Short mmCIF file of N, CA and C in Angstrom, two decimals:
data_model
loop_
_atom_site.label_atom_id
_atom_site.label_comp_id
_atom_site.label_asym_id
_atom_site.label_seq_id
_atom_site.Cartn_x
_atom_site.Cartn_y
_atom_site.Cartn_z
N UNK A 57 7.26 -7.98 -5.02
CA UNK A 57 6.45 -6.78 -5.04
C UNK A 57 7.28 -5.54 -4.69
N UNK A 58 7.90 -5.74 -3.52
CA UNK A 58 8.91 -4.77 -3.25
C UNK A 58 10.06 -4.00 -4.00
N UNK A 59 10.29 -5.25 -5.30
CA UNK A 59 11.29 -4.79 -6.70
C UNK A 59 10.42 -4.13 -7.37
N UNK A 60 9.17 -4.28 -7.52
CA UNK A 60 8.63 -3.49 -8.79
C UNK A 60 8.40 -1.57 -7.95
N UNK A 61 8.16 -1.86 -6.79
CA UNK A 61 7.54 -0.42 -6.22
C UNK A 61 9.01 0.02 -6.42
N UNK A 62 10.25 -0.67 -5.93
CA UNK A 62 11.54 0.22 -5.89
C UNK A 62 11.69 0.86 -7.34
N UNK A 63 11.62 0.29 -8.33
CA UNK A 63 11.83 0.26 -9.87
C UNK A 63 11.18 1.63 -10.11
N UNK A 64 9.86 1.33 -10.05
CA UNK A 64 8.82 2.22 -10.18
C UNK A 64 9.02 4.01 -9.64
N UNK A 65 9.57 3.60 -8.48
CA UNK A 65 9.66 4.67 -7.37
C UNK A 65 11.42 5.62 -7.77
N UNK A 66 12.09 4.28 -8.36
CA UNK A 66 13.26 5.38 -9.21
C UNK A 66 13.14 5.58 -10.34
N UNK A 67 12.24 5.22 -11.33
CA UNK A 67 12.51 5.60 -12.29
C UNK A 67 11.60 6.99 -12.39
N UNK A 68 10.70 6.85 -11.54
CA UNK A 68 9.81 8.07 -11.17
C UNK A 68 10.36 9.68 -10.90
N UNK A 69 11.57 9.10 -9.96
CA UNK A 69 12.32 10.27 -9.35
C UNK A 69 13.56 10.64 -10.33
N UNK A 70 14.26 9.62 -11.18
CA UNK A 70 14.62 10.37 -11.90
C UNK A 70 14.09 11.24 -13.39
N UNK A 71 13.10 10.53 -13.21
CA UNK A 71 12.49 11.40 -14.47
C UNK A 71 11.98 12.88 -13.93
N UNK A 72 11.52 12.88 -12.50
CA UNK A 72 11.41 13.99 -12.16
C UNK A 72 12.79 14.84 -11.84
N UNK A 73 13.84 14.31 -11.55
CA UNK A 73 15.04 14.77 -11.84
C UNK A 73 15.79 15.63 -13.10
N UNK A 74 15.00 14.97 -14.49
CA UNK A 74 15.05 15.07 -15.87
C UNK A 74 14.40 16.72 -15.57
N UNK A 75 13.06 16.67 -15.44
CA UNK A 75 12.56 17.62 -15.33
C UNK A 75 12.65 19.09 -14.77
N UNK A 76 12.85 18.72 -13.50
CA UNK A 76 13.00 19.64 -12.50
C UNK A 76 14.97 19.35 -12.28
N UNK A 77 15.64 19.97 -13.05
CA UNK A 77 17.36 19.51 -12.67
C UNK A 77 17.49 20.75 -11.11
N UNK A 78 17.89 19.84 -10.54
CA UNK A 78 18.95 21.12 -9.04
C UNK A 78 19.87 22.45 -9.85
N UNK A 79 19.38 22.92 -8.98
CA UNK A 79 20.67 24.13 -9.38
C UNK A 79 22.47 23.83 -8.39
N UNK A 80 22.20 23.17 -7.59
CA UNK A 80 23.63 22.76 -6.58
C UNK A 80 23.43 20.68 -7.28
N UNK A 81 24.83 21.14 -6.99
CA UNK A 81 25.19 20.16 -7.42
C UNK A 81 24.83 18.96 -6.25
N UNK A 82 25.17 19.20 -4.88
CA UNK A 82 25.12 18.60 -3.99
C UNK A 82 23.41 18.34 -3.58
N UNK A 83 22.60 19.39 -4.06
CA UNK A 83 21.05 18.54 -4.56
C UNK A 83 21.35 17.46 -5.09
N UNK A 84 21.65 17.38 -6.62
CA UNK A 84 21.48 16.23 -7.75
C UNK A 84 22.24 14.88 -6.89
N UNK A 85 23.52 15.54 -6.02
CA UNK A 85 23.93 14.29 -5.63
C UNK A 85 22.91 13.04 -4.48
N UNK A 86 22.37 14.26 -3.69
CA UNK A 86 21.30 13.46 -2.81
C UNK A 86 19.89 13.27 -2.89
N UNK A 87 19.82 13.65 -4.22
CA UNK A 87 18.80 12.94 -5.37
C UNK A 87 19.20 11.55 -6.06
N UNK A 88 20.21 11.15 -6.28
CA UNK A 88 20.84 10.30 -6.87
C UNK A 88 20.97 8.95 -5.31
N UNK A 89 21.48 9.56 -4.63
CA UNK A 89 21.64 9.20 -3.33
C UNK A 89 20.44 7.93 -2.71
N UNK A 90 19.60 9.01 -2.82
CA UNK A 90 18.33 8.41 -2.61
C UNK A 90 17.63 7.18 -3.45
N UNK A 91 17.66 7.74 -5.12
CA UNK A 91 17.57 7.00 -5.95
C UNK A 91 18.19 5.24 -5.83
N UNK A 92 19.45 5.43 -5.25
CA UNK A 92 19.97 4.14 -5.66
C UNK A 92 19.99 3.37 -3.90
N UNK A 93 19.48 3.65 -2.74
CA UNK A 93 19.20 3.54 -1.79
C UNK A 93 17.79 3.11 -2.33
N UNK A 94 16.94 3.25 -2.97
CA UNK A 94 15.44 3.26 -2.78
C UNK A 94 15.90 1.40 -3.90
N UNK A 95 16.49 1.67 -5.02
CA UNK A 95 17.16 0.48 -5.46
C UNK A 95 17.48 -0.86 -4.82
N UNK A 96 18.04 -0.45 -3.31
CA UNK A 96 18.81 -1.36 -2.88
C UNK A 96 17.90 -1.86 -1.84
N UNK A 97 16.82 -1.25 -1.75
CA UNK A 97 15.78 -1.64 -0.49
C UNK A 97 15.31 -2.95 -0.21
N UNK A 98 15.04 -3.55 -1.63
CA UNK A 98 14.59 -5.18 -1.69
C UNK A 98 16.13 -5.46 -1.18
N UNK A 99 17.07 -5.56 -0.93
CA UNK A 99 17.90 -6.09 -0.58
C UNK A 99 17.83 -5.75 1.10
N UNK A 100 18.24 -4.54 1.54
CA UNK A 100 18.32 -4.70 2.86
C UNK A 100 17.64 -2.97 3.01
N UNK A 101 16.48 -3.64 3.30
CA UNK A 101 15.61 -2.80 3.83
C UNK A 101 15.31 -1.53 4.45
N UNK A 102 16.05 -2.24 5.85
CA UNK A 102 16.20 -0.86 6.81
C UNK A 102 16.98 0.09 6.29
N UNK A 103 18.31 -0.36 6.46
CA UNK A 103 19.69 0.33 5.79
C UNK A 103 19.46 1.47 5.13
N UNK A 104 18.94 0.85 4.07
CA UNK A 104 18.11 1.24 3.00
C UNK A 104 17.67 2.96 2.90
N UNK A 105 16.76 2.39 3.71
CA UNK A 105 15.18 2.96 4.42
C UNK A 105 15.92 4.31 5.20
N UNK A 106 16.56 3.93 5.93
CA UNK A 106 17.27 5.05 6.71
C UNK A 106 18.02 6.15 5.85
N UNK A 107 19.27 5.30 5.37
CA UNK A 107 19.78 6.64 4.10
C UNK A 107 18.98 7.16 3.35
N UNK A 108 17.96 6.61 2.85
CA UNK A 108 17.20 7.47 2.06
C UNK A 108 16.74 8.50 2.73
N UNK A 109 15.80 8.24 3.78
CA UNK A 109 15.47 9.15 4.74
C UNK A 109 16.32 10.34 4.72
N UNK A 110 17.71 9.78 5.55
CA UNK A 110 18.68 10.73 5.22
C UNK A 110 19.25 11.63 4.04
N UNK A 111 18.90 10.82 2.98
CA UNK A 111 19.54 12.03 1.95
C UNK A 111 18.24 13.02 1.76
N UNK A 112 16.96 12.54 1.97
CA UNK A 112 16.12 13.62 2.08
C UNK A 112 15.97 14.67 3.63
N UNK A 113 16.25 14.20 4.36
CA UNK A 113 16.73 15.30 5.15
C UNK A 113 17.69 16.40 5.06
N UNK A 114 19.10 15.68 4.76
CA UNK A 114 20.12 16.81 4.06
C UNK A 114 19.76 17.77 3.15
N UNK A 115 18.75 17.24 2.21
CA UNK A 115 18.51 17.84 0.64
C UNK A 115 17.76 18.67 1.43
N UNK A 116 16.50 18.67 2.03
CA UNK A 116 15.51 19.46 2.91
C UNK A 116 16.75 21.02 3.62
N UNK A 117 17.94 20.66 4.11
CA UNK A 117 18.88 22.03 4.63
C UNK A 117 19.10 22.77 3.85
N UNK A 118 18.87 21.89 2.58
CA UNK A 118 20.05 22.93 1.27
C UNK A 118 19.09 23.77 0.67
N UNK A 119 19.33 25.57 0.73
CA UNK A 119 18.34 26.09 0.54
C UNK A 119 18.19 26.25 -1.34
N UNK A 120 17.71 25.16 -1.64
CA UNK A 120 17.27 24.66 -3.21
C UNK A 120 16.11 24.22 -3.26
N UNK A 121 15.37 24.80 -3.45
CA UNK A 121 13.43 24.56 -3.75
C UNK A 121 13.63 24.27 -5.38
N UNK A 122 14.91 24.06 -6.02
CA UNK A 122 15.35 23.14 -7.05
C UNK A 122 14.58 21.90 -7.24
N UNK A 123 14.91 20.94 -8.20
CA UNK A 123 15.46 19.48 -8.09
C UNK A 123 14.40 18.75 -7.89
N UNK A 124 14.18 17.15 -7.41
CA UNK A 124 13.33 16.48 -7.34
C UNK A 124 12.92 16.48 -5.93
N UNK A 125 11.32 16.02 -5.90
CA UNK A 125 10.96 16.50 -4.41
C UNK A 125 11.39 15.56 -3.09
N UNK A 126 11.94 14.39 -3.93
CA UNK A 126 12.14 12.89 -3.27
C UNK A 126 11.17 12.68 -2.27
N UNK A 127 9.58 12.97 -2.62
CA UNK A 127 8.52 12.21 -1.67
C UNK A 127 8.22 10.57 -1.81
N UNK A 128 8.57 10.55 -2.91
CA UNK A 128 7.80 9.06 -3.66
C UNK A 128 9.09 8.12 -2.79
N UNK A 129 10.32 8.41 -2.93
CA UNK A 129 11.32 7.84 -2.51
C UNK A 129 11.48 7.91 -0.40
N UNK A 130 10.93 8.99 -0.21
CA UNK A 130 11.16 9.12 0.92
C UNK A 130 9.96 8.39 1.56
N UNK A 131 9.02 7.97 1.06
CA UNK A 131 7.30 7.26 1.10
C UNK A 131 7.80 6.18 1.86
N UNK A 132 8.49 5.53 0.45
CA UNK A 132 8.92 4.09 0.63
C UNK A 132 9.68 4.00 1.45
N UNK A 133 10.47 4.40 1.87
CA UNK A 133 12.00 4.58 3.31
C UNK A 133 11.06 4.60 4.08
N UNK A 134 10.50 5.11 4.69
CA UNK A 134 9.72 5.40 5.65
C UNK A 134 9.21 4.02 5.79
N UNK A 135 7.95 3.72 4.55
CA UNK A 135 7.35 2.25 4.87
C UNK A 135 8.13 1.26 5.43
N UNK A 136 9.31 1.06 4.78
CA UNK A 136 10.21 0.08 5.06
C UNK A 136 11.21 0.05 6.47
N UNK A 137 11.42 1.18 6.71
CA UNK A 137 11.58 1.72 8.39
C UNK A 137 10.55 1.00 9.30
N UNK A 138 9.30 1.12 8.71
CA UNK A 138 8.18 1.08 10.20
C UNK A 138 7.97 -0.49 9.63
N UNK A 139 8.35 -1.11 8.77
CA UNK A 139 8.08 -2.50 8.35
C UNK A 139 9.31 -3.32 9.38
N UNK A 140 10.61 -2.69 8.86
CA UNK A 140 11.84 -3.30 9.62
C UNK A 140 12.00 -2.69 11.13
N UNK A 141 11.30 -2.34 11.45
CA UNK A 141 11.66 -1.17 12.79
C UNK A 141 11.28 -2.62 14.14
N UNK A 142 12.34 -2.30 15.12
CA UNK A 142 12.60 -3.58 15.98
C UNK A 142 12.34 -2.06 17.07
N UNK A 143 12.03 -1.12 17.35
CA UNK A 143 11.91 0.00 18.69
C UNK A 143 11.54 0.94 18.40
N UNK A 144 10.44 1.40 19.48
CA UNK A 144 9.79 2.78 19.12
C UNK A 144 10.92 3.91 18.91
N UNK A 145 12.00 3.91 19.28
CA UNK A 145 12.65 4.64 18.83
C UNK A 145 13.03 5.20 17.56
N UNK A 146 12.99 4.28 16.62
CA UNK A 146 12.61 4.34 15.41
C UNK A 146 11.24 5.61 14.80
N UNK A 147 10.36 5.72 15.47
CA UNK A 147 9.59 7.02 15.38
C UNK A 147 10.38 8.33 15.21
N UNK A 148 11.63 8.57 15.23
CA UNK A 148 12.53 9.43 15.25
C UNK A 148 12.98 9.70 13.38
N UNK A 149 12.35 8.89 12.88
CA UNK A 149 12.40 8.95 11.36
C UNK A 149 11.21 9.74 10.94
N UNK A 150 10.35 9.22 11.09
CA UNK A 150 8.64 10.16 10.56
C UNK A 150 9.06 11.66 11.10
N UNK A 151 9.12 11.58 12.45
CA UNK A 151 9.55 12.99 12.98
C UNK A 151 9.94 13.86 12.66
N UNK A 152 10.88 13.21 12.40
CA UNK A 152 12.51 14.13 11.83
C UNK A 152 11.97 14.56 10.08
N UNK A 153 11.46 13.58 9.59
CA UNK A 153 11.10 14.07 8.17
C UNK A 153 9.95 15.22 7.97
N UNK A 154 9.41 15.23 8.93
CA UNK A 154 8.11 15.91 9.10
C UNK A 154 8.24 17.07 9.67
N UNK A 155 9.18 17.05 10.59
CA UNK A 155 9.81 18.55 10.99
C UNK A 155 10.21 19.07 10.09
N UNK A 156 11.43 18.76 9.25
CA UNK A 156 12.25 19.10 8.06
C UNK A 156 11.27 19.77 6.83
N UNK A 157 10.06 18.73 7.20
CA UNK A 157 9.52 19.37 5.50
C UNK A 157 8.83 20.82 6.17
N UNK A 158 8.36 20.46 7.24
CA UNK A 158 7.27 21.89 7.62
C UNK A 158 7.96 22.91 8.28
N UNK A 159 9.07 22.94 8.56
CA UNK A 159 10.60 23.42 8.31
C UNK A 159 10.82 24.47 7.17
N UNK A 160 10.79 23.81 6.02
CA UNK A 160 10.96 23.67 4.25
C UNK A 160 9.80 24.60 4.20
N UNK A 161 8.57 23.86 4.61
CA UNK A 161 7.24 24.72 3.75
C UNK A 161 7.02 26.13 4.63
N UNK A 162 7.31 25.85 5.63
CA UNK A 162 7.16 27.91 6.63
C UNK A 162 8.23 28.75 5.69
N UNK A 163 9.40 28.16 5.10
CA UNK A 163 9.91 28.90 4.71
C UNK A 163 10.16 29.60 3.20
N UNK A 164 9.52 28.73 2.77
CA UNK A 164 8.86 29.02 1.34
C UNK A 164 7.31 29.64 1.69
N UNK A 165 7.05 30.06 2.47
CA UNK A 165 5.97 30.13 2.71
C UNK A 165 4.72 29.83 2.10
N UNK A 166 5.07 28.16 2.20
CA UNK A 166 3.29 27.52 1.40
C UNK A 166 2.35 27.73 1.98
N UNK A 167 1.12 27.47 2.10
CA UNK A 167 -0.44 27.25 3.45
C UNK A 167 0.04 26.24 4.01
N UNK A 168 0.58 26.71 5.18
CA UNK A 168 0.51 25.07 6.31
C UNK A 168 -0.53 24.04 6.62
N UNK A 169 -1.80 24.77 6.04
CA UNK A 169 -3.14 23.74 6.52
C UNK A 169 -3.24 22.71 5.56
N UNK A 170 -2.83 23.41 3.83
CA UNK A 170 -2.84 22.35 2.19
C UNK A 170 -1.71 21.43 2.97
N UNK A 171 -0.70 21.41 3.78
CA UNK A 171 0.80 21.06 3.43
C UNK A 171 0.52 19.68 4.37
N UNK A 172 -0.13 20.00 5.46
CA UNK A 172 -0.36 19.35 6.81
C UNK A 172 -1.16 17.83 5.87
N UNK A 173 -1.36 17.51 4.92
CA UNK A 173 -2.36 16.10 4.53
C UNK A 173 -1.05 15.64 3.69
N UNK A 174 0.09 17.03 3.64
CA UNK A 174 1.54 15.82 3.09
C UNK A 174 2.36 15.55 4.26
N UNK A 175 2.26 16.37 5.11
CA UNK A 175 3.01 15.03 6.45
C UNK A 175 2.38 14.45 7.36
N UNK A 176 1.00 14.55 7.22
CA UNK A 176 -0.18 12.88 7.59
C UNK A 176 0.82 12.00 6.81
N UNK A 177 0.98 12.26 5.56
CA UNK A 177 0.97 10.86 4.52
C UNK A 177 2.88 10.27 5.02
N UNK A 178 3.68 11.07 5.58
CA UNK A 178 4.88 10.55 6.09
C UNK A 178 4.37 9.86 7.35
N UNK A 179 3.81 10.23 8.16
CA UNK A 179 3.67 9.01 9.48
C UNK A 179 2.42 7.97 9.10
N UNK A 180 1.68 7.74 7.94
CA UNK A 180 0.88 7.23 7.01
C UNK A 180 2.32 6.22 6.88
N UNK A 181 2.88 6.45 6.27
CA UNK A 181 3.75 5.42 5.65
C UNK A 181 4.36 4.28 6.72
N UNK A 182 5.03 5.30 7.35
CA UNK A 182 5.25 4.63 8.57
C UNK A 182 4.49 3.98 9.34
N UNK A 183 3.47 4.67 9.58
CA UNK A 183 2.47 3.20 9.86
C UNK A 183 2.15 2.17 9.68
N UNK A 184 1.85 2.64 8.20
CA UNK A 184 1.31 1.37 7.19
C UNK A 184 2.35 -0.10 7.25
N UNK A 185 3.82 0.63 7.52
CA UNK A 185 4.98 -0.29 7.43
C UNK A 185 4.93 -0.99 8.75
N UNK A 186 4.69 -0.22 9.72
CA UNK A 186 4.82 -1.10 11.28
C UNK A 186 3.02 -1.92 11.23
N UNK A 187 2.04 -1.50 10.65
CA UNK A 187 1.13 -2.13 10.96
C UNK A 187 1.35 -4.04 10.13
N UNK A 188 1.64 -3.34 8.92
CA UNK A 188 1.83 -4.48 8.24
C UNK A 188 2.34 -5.89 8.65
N UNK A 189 3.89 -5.18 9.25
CA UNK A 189 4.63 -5.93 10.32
C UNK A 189 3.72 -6.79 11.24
N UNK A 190 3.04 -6.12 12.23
CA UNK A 190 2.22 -6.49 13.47
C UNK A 190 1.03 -7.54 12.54
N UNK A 191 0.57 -7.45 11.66
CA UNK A 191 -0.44 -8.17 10.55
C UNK A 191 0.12 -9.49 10.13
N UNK A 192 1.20 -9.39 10.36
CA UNK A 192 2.22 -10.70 9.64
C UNK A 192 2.78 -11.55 10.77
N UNK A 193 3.23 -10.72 11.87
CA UNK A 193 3.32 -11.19 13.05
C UNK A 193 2.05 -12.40 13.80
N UNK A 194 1.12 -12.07 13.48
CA UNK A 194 -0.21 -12.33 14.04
C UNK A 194 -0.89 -13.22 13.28
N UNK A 195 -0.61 -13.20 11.85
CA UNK A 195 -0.83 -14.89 10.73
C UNK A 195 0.36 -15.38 11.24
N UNK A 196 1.59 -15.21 11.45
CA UNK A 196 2.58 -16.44 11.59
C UNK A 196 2.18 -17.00 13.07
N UNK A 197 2.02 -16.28 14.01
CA UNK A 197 1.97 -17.01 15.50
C UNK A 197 -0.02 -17.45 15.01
N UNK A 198 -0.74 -17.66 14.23
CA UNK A 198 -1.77 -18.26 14.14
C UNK A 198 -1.05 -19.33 13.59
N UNK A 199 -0.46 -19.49 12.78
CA UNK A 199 0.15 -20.22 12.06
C UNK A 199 0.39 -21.35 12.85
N UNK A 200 1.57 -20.85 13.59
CA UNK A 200 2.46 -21.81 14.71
C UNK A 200 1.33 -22.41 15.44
N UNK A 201 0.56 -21.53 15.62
CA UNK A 201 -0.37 -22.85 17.23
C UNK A 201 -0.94 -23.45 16.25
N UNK A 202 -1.63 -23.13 14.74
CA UNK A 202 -1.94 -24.48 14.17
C UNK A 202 -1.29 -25.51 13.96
N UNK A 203 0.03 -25.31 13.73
CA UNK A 203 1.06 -26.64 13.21
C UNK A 203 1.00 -27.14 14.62
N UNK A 204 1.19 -26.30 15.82
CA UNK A 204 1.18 -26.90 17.33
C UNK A 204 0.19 -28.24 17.24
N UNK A 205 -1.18 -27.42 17.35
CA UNK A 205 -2.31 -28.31 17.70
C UNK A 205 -1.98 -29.28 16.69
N UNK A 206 -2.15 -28.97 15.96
CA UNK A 206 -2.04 -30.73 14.16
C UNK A 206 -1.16 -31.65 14.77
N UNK A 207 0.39 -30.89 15.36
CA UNK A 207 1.29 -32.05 15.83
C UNK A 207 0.72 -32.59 17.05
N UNK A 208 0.11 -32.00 18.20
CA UNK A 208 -0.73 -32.73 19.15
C UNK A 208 -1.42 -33.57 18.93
N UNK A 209 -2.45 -33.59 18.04
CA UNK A 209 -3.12 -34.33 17.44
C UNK A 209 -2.94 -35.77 16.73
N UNK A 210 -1.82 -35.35 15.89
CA UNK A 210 -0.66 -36.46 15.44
C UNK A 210 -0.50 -37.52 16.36
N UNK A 211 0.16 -36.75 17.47
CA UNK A 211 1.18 -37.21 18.43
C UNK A 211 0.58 -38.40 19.02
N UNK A 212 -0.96 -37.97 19.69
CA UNK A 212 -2.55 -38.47 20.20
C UNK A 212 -2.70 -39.70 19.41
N UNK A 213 -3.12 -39.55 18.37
CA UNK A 213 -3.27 -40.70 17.21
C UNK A 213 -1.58 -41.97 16.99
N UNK A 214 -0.68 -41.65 16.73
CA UNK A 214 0.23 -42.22 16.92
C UNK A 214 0.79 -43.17 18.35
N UNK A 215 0.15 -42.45 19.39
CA UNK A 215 1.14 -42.99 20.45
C UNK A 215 0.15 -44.15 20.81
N UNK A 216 -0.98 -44.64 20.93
CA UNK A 216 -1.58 -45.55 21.21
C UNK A 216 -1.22 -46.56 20.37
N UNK A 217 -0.80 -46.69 18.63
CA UNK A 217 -0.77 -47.45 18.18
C UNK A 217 0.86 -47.83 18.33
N UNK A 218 1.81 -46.62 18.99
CA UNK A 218 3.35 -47.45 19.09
C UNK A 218 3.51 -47.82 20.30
N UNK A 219 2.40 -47.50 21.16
CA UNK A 219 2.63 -48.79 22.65
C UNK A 219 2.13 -49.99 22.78
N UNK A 220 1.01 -50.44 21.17
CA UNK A 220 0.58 -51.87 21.10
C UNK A 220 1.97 -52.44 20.27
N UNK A 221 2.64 -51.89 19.76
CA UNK A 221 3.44 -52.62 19.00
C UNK A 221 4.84 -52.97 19.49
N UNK A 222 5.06 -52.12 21.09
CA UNK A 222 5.64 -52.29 22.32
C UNK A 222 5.13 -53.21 22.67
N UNK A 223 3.48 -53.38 23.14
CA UNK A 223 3.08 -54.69 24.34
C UNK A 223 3.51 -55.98 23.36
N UNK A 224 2.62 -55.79 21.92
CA UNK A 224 2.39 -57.15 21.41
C UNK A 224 3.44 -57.43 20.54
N UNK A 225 4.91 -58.41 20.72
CA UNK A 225 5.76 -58.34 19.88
C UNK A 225 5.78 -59.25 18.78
#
């Protein structure tokens, strides 16, 4: 599932790339950046997840209201951050992206109130990624005490019949 959203999610951004080209070059590069980071995510996740982040932060300094918006790409980094994320410290990603954009939008001067339901949807992501986590966490340890109890059970049923075959030789 995770290959098709990456697929999806670059071929998305470069077509919006097609569209909307950077005027700096060093946009297109951390458009590209991102692109093949968002690629590599089914492979290793976090990693991933983080550079992308990062090349949309950098791109966010460069004063180019150019180029592609890298939300769709920065969505997924995020998800996959709060999916792979081992410490709240990790909250330092949503943050940081969310500063950066409302950063970005005071200074283009968009409506901060329209802008504010697009960086809900960055700690949205991030959520969604750490909740998921905690969701999966919580079927596997159901999981485990079932195989527990079944092998108790087993164990119960078995051991009476290998101490008659101890008494009676």
């Amino acid at each position: 599932m995770l290959v098709v959203v990456s697929l999806v999610v670059a071929v998305m951004t470069v077509w919006e790339m097609v569209i909307y080209p950077a005027h700096y070059a060093v946009t297109a590069l951390l458009s590209t950046v991102q692109v093949i980071a968002v690629l590599l995510i089914p492979v290793m996740p976090y990693p991933m997840g983080c550079i992308g982040c990062l090349a949309m932060l950098i791109a966010m300094l460069i004063p180019d209201p150019s180029g592609a918006s890298m939300l769709l790409g920065t969505w997924e980094c995020l998800f996959c951050i709060g999916y792979r994320s081992k410490h709240i410290a990790n909250l330092v990603w949503p943050a940081a992206v969310i500063a950066i954009r409302l950063w970005f939008s005071l200074n283009l001067r968009l409506q901060t109130d329209a802008y504010l339901f697009l960086l809900a949807l960055f700690l949205l992501c991030y959520a969604g990624g750490a909740l998921l986590k905690q969701r999966q966490a919580i079927i596997r340890s159901e999981h485990d005490a079932l195989l527990c109890k079944a092998s108790r059970a087993t164990h119960r049923i078995r051991a009476p019949l290998h101490e008659r075959r101890i008494v009676d030789p």
